GROMACS .gro file of C-alpha atoms in nm:
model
  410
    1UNK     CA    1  10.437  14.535  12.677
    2UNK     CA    2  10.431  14.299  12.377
    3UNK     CA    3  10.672  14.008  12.409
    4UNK     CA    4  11.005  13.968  12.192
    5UNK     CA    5  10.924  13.655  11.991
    6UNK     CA    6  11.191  13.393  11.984
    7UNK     CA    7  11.213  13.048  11.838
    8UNK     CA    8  11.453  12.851  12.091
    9UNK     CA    9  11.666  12.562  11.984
   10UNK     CA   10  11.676  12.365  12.264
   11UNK     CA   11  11.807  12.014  12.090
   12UNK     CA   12  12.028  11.892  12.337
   13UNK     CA   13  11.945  12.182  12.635
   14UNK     CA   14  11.828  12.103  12.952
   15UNK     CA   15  11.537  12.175  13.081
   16UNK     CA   16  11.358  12.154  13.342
   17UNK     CA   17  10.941  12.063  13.421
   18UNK     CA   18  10.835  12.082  13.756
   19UNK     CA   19  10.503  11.927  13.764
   20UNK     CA   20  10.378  11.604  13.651
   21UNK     CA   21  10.052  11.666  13.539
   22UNK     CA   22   9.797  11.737  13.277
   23UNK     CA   23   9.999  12.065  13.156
   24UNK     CA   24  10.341  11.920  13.180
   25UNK     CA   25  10.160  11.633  12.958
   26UNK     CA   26  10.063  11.859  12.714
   27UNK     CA   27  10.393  12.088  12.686
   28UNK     CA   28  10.716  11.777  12.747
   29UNK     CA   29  10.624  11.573  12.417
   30UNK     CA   30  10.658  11.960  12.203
   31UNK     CA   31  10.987  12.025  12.410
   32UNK     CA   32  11.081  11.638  12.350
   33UNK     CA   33  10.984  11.734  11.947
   34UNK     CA   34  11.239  11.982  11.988
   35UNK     CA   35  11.476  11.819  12.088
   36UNK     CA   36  11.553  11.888  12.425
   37UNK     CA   37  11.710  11.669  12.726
   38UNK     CA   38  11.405  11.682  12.959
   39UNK     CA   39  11.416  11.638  13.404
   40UNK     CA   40  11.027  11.639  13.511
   41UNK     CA   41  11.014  11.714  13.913
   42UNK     CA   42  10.731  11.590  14.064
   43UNK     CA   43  10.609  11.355  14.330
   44UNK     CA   44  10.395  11.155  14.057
   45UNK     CA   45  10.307  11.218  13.716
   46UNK     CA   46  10.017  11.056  13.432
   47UNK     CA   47  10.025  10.798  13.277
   48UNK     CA   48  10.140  10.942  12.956
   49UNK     CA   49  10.458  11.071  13.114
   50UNK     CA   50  10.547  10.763  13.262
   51UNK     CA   51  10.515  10.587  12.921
   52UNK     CA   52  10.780  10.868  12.810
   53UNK     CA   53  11.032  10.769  13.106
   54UNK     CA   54  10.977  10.439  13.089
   55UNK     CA   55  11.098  10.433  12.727
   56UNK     CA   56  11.385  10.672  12.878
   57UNK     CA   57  11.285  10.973  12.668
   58UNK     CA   58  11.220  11.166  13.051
   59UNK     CA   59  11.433  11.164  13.334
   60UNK     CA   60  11.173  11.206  13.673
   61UNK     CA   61  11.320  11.272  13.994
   62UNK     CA   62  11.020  11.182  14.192
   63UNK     CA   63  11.021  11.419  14.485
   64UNK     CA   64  10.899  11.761  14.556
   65UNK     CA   65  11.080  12.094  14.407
   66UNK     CA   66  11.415  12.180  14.590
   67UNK     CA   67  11.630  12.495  14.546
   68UNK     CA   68  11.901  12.434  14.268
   69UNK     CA   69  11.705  12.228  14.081
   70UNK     CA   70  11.734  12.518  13.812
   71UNK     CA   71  12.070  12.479  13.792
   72UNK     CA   72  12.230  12.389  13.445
   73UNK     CA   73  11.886  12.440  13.275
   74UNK     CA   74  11.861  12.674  12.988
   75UNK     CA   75  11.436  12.685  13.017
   76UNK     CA   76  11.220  12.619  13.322
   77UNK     CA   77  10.832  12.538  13.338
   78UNK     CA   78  10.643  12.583  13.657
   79UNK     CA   79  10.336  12.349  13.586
   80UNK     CA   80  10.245  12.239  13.939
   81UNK     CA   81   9.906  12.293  14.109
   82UNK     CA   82  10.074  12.455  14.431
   83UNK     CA   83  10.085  12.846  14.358
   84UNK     CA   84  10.343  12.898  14.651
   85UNK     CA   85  10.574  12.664  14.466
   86UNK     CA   86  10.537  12.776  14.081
   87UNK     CA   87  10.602  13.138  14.227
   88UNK     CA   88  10.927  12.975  14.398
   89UNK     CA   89  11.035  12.808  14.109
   90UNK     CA   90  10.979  13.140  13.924
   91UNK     CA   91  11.180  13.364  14.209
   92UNK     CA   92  11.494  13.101  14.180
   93UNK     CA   93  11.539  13.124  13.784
   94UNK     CA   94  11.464  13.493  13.780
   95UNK     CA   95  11.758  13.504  14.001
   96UNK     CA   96  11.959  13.313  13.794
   97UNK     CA   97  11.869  13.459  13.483
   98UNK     CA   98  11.693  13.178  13.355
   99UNK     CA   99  11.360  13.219  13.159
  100UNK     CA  100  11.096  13.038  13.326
  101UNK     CA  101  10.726  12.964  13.212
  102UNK     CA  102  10.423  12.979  13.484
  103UNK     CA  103  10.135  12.785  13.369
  104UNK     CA  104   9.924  12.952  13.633
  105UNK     CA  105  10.000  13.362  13.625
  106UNK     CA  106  10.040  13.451  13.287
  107UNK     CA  107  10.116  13.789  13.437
  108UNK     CA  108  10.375  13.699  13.673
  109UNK     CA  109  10.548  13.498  13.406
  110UNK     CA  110  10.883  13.564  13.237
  111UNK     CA  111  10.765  13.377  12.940
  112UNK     CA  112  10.462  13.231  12.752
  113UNK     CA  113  10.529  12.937  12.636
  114UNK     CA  114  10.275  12.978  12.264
  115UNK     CA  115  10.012  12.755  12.055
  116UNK     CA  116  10.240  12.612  11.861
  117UNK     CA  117  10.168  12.387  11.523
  118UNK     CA  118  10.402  12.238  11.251
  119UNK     CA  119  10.348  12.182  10.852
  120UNK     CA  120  10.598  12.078  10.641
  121UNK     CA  121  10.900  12.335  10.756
  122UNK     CA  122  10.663  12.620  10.881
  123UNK     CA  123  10.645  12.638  11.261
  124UNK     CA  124  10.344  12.869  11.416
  125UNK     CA  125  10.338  13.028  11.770
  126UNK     CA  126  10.038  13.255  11.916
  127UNK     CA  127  10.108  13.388  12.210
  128UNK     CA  128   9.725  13.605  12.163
  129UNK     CA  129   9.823  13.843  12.507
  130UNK     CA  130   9.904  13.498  12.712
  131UNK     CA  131   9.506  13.362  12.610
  132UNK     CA  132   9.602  13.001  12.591
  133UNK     CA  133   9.250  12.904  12.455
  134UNK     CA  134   9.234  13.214  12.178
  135UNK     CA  135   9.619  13.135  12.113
  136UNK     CA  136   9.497  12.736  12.027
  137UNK     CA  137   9.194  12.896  11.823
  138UNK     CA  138   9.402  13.088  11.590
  139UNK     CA  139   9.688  12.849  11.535
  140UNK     CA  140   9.440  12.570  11.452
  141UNK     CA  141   9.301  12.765  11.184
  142UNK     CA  142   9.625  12.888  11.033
  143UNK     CA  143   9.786  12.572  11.088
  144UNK     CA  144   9.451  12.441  10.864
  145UNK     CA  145   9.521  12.701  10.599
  146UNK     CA  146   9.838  12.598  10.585
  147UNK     CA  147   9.792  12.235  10.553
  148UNK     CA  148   9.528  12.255  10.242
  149UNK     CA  149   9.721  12.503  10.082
  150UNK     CA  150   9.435  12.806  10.121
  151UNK     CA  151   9.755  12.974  10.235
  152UNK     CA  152  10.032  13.023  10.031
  153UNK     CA  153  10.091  12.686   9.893
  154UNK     CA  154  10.201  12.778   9.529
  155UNK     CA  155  10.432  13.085   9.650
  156UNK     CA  156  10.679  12.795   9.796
  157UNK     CA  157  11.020  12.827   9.684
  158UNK     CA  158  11.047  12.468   9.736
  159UNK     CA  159  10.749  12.373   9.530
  160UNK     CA  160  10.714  11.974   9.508
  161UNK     CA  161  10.876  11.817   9.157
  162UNK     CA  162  10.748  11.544   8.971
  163UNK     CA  163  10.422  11.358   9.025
  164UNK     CA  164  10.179  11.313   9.300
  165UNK     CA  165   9.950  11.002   9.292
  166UNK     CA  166   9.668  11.145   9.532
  167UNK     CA  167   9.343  10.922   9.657
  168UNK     CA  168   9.067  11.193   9.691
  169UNK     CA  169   8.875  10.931   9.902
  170UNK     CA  170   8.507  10.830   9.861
  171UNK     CA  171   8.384  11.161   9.741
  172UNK     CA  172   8.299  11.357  10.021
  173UNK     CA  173   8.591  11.617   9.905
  174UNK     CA  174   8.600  11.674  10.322
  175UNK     CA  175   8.763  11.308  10.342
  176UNK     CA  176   9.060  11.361  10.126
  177UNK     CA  177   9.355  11.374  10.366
  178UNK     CA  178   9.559  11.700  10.459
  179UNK     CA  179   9.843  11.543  10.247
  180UNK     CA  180   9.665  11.528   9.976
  181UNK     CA  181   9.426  11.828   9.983
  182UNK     CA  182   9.822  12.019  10.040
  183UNK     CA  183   9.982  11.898   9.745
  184UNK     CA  184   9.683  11.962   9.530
  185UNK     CA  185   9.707  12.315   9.600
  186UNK     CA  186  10.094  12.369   9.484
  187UNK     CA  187   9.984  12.177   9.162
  188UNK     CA  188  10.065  12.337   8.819
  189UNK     CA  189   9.868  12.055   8.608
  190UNK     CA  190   9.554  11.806   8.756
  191UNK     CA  191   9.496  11.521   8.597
  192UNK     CA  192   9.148  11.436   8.761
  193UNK     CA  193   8.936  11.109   8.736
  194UNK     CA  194   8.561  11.135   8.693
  195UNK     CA  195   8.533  10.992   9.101
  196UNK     CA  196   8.762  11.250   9.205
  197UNK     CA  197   8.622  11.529   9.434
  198UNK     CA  198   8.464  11.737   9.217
  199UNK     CA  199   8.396  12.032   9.491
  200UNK     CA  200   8.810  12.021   9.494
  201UNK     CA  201   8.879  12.142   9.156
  202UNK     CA  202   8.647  12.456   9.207
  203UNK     CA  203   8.900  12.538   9.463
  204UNK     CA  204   9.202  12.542   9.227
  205UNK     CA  205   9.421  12.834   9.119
  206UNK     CA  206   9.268  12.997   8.783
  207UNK     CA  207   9.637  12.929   8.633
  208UNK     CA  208   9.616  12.512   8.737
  209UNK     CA  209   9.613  12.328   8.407
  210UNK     CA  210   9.304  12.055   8.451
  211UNK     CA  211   9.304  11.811   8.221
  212UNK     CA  212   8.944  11.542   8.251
  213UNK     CA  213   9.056  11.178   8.237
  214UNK     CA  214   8.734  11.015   8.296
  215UNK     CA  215   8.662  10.703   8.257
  216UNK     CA  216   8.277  10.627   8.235
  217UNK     CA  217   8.138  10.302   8.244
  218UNK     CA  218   8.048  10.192   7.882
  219UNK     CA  219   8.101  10.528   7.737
  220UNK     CA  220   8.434  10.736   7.671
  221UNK     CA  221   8.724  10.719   7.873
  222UNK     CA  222   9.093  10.818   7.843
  223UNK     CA  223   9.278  10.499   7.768
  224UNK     CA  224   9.532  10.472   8.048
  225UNK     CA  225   9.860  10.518   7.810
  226UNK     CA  226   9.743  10.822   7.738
  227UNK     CA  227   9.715  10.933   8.091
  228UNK     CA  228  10.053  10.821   8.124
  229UNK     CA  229  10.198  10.981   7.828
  230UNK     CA  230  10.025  11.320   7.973
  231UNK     CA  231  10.146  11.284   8.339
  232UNK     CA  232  10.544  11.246   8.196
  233UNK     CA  233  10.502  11.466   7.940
  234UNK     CA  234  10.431  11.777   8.155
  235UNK     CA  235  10.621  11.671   8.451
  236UNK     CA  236  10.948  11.667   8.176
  237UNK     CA  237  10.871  12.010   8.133
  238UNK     CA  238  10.882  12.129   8.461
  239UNK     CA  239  10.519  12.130   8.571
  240UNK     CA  240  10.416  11.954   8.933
  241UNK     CA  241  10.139  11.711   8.817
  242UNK     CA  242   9.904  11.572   9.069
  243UNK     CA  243   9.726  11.259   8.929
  244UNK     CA  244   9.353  11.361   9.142
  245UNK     CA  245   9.183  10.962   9.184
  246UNK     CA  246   8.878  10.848   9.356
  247UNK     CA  247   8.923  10.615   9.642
  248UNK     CA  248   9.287  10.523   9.694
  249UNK     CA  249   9.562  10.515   9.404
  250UNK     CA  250   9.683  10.153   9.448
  251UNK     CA  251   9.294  10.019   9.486
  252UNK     CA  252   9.174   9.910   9.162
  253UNK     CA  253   9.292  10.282   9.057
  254UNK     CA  254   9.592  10.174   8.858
  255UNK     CA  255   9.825  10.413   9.064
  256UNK     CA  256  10.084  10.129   9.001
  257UNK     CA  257  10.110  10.108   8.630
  258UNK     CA  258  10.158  10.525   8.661
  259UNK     CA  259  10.392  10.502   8.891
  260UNK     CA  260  10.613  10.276   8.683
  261UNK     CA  261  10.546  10.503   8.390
  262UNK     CA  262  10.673  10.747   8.528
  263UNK     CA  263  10.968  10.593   8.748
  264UNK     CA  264  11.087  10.471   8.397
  265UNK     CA  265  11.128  10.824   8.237
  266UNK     CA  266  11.279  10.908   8.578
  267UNK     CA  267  11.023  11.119   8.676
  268UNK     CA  268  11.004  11.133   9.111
  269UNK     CA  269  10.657  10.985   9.224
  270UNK     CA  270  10.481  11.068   9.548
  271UNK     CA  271  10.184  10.880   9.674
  272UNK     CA  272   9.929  11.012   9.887
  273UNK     CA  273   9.708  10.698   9.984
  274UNK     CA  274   9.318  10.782  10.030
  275UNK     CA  275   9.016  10.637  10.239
  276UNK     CA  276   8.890  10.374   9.986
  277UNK     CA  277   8.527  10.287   9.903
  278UNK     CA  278   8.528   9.965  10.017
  279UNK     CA  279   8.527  10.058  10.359
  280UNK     CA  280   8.395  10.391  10.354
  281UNK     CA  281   8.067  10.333  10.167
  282UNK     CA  282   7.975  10.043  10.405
  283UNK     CA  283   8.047  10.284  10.699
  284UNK     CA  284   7.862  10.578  10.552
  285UNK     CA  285   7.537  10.386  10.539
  286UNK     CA  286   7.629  10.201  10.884
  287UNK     CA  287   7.761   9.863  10.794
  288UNK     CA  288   8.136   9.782  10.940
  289UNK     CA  289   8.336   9.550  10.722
  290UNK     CA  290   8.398   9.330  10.971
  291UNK     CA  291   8.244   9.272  11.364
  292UNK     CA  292   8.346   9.065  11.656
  293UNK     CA  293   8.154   8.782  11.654
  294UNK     CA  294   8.000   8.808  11.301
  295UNK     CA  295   8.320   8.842  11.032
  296UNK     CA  296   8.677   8.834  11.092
  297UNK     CA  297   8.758   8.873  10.750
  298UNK     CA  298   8.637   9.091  10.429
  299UNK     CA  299   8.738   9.083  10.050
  300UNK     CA  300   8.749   9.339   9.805
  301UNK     CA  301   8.667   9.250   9.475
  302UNK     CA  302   8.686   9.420   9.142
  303UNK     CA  303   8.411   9.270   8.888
  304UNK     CA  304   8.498   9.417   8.611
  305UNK     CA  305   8.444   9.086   8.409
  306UNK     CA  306   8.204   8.908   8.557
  307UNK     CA  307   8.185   8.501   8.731
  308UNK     CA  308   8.290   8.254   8.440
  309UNK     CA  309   8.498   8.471   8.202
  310UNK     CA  310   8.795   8.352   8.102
  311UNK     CA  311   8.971   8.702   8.206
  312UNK     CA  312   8.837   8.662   8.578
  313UNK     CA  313   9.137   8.572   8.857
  314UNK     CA  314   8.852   8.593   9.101
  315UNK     CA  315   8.792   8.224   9.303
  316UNK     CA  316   8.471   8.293   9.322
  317UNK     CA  317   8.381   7.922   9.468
  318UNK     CA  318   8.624   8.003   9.784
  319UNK     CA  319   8.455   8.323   9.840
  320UNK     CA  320   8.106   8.157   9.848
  321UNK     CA  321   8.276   7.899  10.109
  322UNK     CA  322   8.479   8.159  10.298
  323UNK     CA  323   8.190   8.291  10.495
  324UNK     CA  324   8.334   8.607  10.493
  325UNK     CA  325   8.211   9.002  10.419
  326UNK     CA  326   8.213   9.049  10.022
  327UNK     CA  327   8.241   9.400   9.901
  328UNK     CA  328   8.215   9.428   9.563
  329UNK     CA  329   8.325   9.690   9.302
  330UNK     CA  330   8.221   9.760   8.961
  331UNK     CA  331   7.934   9.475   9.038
  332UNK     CA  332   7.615   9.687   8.948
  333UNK     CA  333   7.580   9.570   8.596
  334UNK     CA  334   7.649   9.184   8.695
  335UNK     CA  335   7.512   9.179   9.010
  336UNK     CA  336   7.255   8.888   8.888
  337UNK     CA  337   7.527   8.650   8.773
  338UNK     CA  338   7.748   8.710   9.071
  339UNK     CA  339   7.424   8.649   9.323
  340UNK     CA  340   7.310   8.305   9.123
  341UNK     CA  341   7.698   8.182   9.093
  342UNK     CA  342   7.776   8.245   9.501
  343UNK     CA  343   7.443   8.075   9.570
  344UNK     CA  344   7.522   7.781   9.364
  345UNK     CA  345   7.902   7.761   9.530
  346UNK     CA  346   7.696   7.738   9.892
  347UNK     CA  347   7.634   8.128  10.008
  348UNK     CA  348   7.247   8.102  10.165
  349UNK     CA  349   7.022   8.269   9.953
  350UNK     CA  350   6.935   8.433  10.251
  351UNK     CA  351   7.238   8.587  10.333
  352UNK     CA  352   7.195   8.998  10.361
  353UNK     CA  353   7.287   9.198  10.091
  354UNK     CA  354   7.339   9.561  10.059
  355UNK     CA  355   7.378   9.833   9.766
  356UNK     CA  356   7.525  10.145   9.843
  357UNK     CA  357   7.524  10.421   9.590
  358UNK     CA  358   7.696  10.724   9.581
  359UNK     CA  359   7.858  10.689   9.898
  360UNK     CA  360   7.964  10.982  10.138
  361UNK     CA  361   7.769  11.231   9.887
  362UNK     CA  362   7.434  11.390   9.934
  363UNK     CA  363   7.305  11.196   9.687
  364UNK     CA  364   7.370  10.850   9.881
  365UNK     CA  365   7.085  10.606   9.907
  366UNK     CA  366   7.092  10.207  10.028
  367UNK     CA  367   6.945   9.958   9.926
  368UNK     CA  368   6.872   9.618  10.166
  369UNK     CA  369   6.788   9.302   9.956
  370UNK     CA  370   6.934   8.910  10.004
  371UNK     CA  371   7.106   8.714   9.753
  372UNK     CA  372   6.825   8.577   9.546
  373UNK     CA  373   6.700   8.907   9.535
  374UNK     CA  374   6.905   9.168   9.485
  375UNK     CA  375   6.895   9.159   9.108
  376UNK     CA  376   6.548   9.225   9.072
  377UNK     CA  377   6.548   9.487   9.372
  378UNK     CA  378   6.866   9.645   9.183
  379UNK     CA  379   6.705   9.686   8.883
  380UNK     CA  380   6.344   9.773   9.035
  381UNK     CA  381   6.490  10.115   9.162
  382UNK     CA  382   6.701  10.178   8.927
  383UNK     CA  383   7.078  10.210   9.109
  384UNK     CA  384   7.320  10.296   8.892
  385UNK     CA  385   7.712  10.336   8.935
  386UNK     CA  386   7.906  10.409   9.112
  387UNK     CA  387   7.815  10.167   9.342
  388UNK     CA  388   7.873   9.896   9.674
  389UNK     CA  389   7.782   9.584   9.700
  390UNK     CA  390   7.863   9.427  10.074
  391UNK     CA  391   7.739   9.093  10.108
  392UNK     CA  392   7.761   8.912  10.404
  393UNK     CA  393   7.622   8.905  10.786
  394UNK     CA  394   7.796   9.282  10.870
  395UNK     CA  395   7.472   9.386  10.693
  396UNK     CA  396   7.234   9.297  11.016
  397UNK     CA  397   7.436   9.565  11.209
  398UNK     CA  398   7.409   9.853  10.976
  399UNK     CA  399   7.002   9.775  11.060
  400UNK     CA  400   7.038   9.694  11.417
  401UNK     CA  401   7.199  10.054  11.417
  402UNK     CA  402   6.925  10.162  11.239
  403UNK     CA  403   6.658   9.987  11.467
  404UNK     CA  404   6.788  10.111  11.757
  405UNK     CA  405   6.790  10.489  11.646
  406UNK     CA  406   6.394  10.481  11.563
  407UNK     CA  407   6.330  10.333  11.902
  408UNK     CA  408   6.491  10.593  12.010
  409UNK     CA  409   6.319  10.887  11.817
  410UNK     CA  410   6.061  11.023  12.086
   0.00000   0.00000   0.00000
C-alpha cells in the first residue's frame, strides 16, 4: 500500500532516538530543524551528537533501550545496529499507538521517515517505496530545480519586490550562487553588465525585460546614473529588477552607489554577494592568494588610474614594502608603469608575476613573467581584458602545482 503523506509539526514534541550513531546523526539535526524536544538513547553516540548535547540542544540518557522509554513521545526512531532491539522498540510504540521509524526494515516499519530538502518556504519529502538512496536522488534534483528557479520560480505568489544586487561570480555562469541564480529566475527586468554570465541570460523567461549596461574599456558604456535611473524607474512600476554584475556587487562593482539610489527613492534592496575575481582567477589557474609560510596577507587593487595620478588613493610605496600578494584589477593597460613604480619603491625585479585572462571560462590562458618583464611579455602575446594580475611569491605554488602534475603524467 502507498503511504498517507503527512507533514508533522513536532516544535515542541518529544521524541525519541534510540541509537547514537551515523543514522541518528543524519536524521536529529532535521528533527532539531523542526523543532522538536529531542531524548537520544544510546550507550555512546558520534562526535557530532555530542557537540549537539553538549550545547544542550540533545538530552542523551546514556544507557541501553528500556521498556517505557516511549512513553510521552509523539515520534520514535529505531536507529540502532541491534535488530532484536529496533524490532523491540518498534513492538512497544505499536502498542502504544505511537508511530515509530525503523532505519533497518523498511518493511516492518510503521513509518518512513523521507528525503527531505528546504528552499525558501517549500519543504520536499520522497519517500520513492522506502529507497532511501533513490528518495535522496530525486529530492536533490528537485530541490536543485527549485533553488535556480528551472521550477516554478516566476509562478510565486510571493514574488520578490524591489531590487536585487546579484554577483554572477567570475564567469563560469556554474559559480554564481543558488541565491543568486534563484532570484534571477523570478526577475521581470535584468539589468546585466558586460562580465555578467552570459550563458545565464539564455536561460531567461522570453517575457524578462534585458536591458545591456556594458561598460567596455575605452569604448561605450552606460554611465552609471543612468543605470540608476533605470533600476528605480522600473522597480516604481512594479517590476522585480535584478541588477546581473560580474564578480561581487560591493567589489569595485559599484553595488553601493545603487543601493543608495535606490534606498533613497525607497525602493527595498537585496544583495546577493558573488565569488570575486580576485580570488577566483588566481585559483582557477592554481595560485592561492595567500599560503602558510609564503603570504599572510593579499590586496586588491583597482587601477583604474594608474601610479602617479593625482586621482589615485592607492599607496603604492607601502604596497611595494608590504611584501604581500598584489592582485590587481583593471591593470592590463598600465601594467608597465605599475611594474617600474613597485620596483623603484623596493619590490625585487624578480619577484613572480602572473596574468590571468579570462578566468574560469574556456577561453582562460596564464601568463608567468617577473616584474621587469611582464610588460613586454604582456604585450608580446597580446592579453587583453578582462584580466589578473597577482604579483607576489603565491605565484611559485601555482607552478609547483603544476610541476608536480607533469611528473606525475606517466
Amino acid at each position: 500500500m502507498s503511504p498517507y503523506l503527512l507533514g508533522l509539526r513536532l516544535s515542541g514534541r518529544r521524541v525519541l532516538v534510540v541509537g547514537g550513531g551515523h543514522v541518528a546523526q543524519r536524521r536529529v539535526p532535521t528533527l532539531l530543524d523542526a523543532g522538536a524536544l529531542v531524548t537520544i538513547v544510546s550507550t555512546s553516540v558520534t562526535h557530532a551528537l555530542d557537540d549537539l548535547i553538549a550545547t544542550g540542544r540533545v538530552t542523551w540518557e546514556a544507557r541501553r533501550y528500556q521498556v517505557g522509554d516511549v512513553d510521552g513521545a509523539w515520534l520514535v526512531q529505531a536507529c540502532t545496529s541491534d535488530r532484536a532491539v529496533n524490532a523491540a522498540v518498534a513492538a512497544e510504540a505499536e502498542a502504544k499507538r505511537i508511530w515509530c521509524v525503523r532505519a533497518d526494515d523498511k518493511d516492518a516499519s510503521a513509518a518512513w521517515t523521507p528525503a527531505s530538502g528546504k528552499v525558501d518556504e517549500i519543504s520536499v519529502a520522497i519517500t520513492a517505496g522506502g529507497d532511501p538512496r533513490r528518495a535522496a536522488g530525486i529530492r536533490d534534483a528537485v530541490v536543485g530545480a527549485l533553488r535556480d528557479g528551472t521550477v516554478g520560480a516566476r509562478r510565486n505568489r510571493a514574488k520578490p519586490v524591489g531590487v536585487a544586487l546579484v554577483g554572477g561570480g567570475p564567469g563560469d555562469p556554474g559559480l554564481i550562487t543558488v541565491r543568486g541564480r534563484q532570484l534571477l529566475a523570478q526577475a521581470d527586468v535584468v539589468v546585466a553588465d558586460r562580465l555578467a554570465p552570459q550563458a545565464l541570460l539564455d536561460e531567461l523567461s522570453p517575457d524578462v525585460e534585458l536591458i545591456d549596461a556594458a561598460k567596455i574599456p575605452y569604448g561605450r558604456y552606460m554611465a552609471q546614473e543612468r543605470i540608476n535611473e533605470l533600476l528605480i524607474e522600473h522597480a516604481k512600476q512594479g517590476k522585480f529588477v535584478v541588477r546581473l554584475k560580474g564578480g561581487d556587487p560591493f567589489v569595485f562593482g559599484r553595488g553601493g552607489e545603487e543601493m543608495l539610489a535606490c534606498a533613497r527613492e525607497g525602493i527595498p534592496v537585496t544583495v546577493v554577494p558573488g565569488i570575486t575575481s580576485p580570488v577566483a582567477a588566481p585559483a582557477a589557474a592554481n595560485v592561492p592568494v595567500t599560503h602558510r609560510g609564503v603570504s599572510q596577507e593579499f590586496h586588491v587593487i583597482s587601477v583604474h588610474v594608474p601610479p602617479g595620478d593625482e586621482r589615485s588613493t592607492v599607496d603604492w610605496p607601502n604596497l611595494a614594502r608590504s611584501g604581500g600578494t598584489l592582485v590587481l584589477m583593471m591593470a592590463v593597460e598600465r601594467i608597465g608603469v605599475i611594474a617600474e613604480t613597485l620596483i623603484h619603491d623596493g619590490r625585487s625585479p624578480e619577484t613572480p608575476v602572473m596574468v590571468v585572462q579570462d578566468g574560469t571560462l574556456p577561453t582562460q590562458r596564464a601568463l608567468y613573467a617577473t616584474l621587469s618583464t611582464v610588460a613586454e611579455r604582456v604585450s608580446a602575446a597580446g592579453i587583453r581584458p578582462p584580466a589578473i594580475v597577482i604579483i607576489g611569491d603565491v605565484v611559485k605554488v601555482g607552478q609547483e602545482v603544476e610541476m608536480v602534475r607533469a611528473e606525475r603524467v606517466p
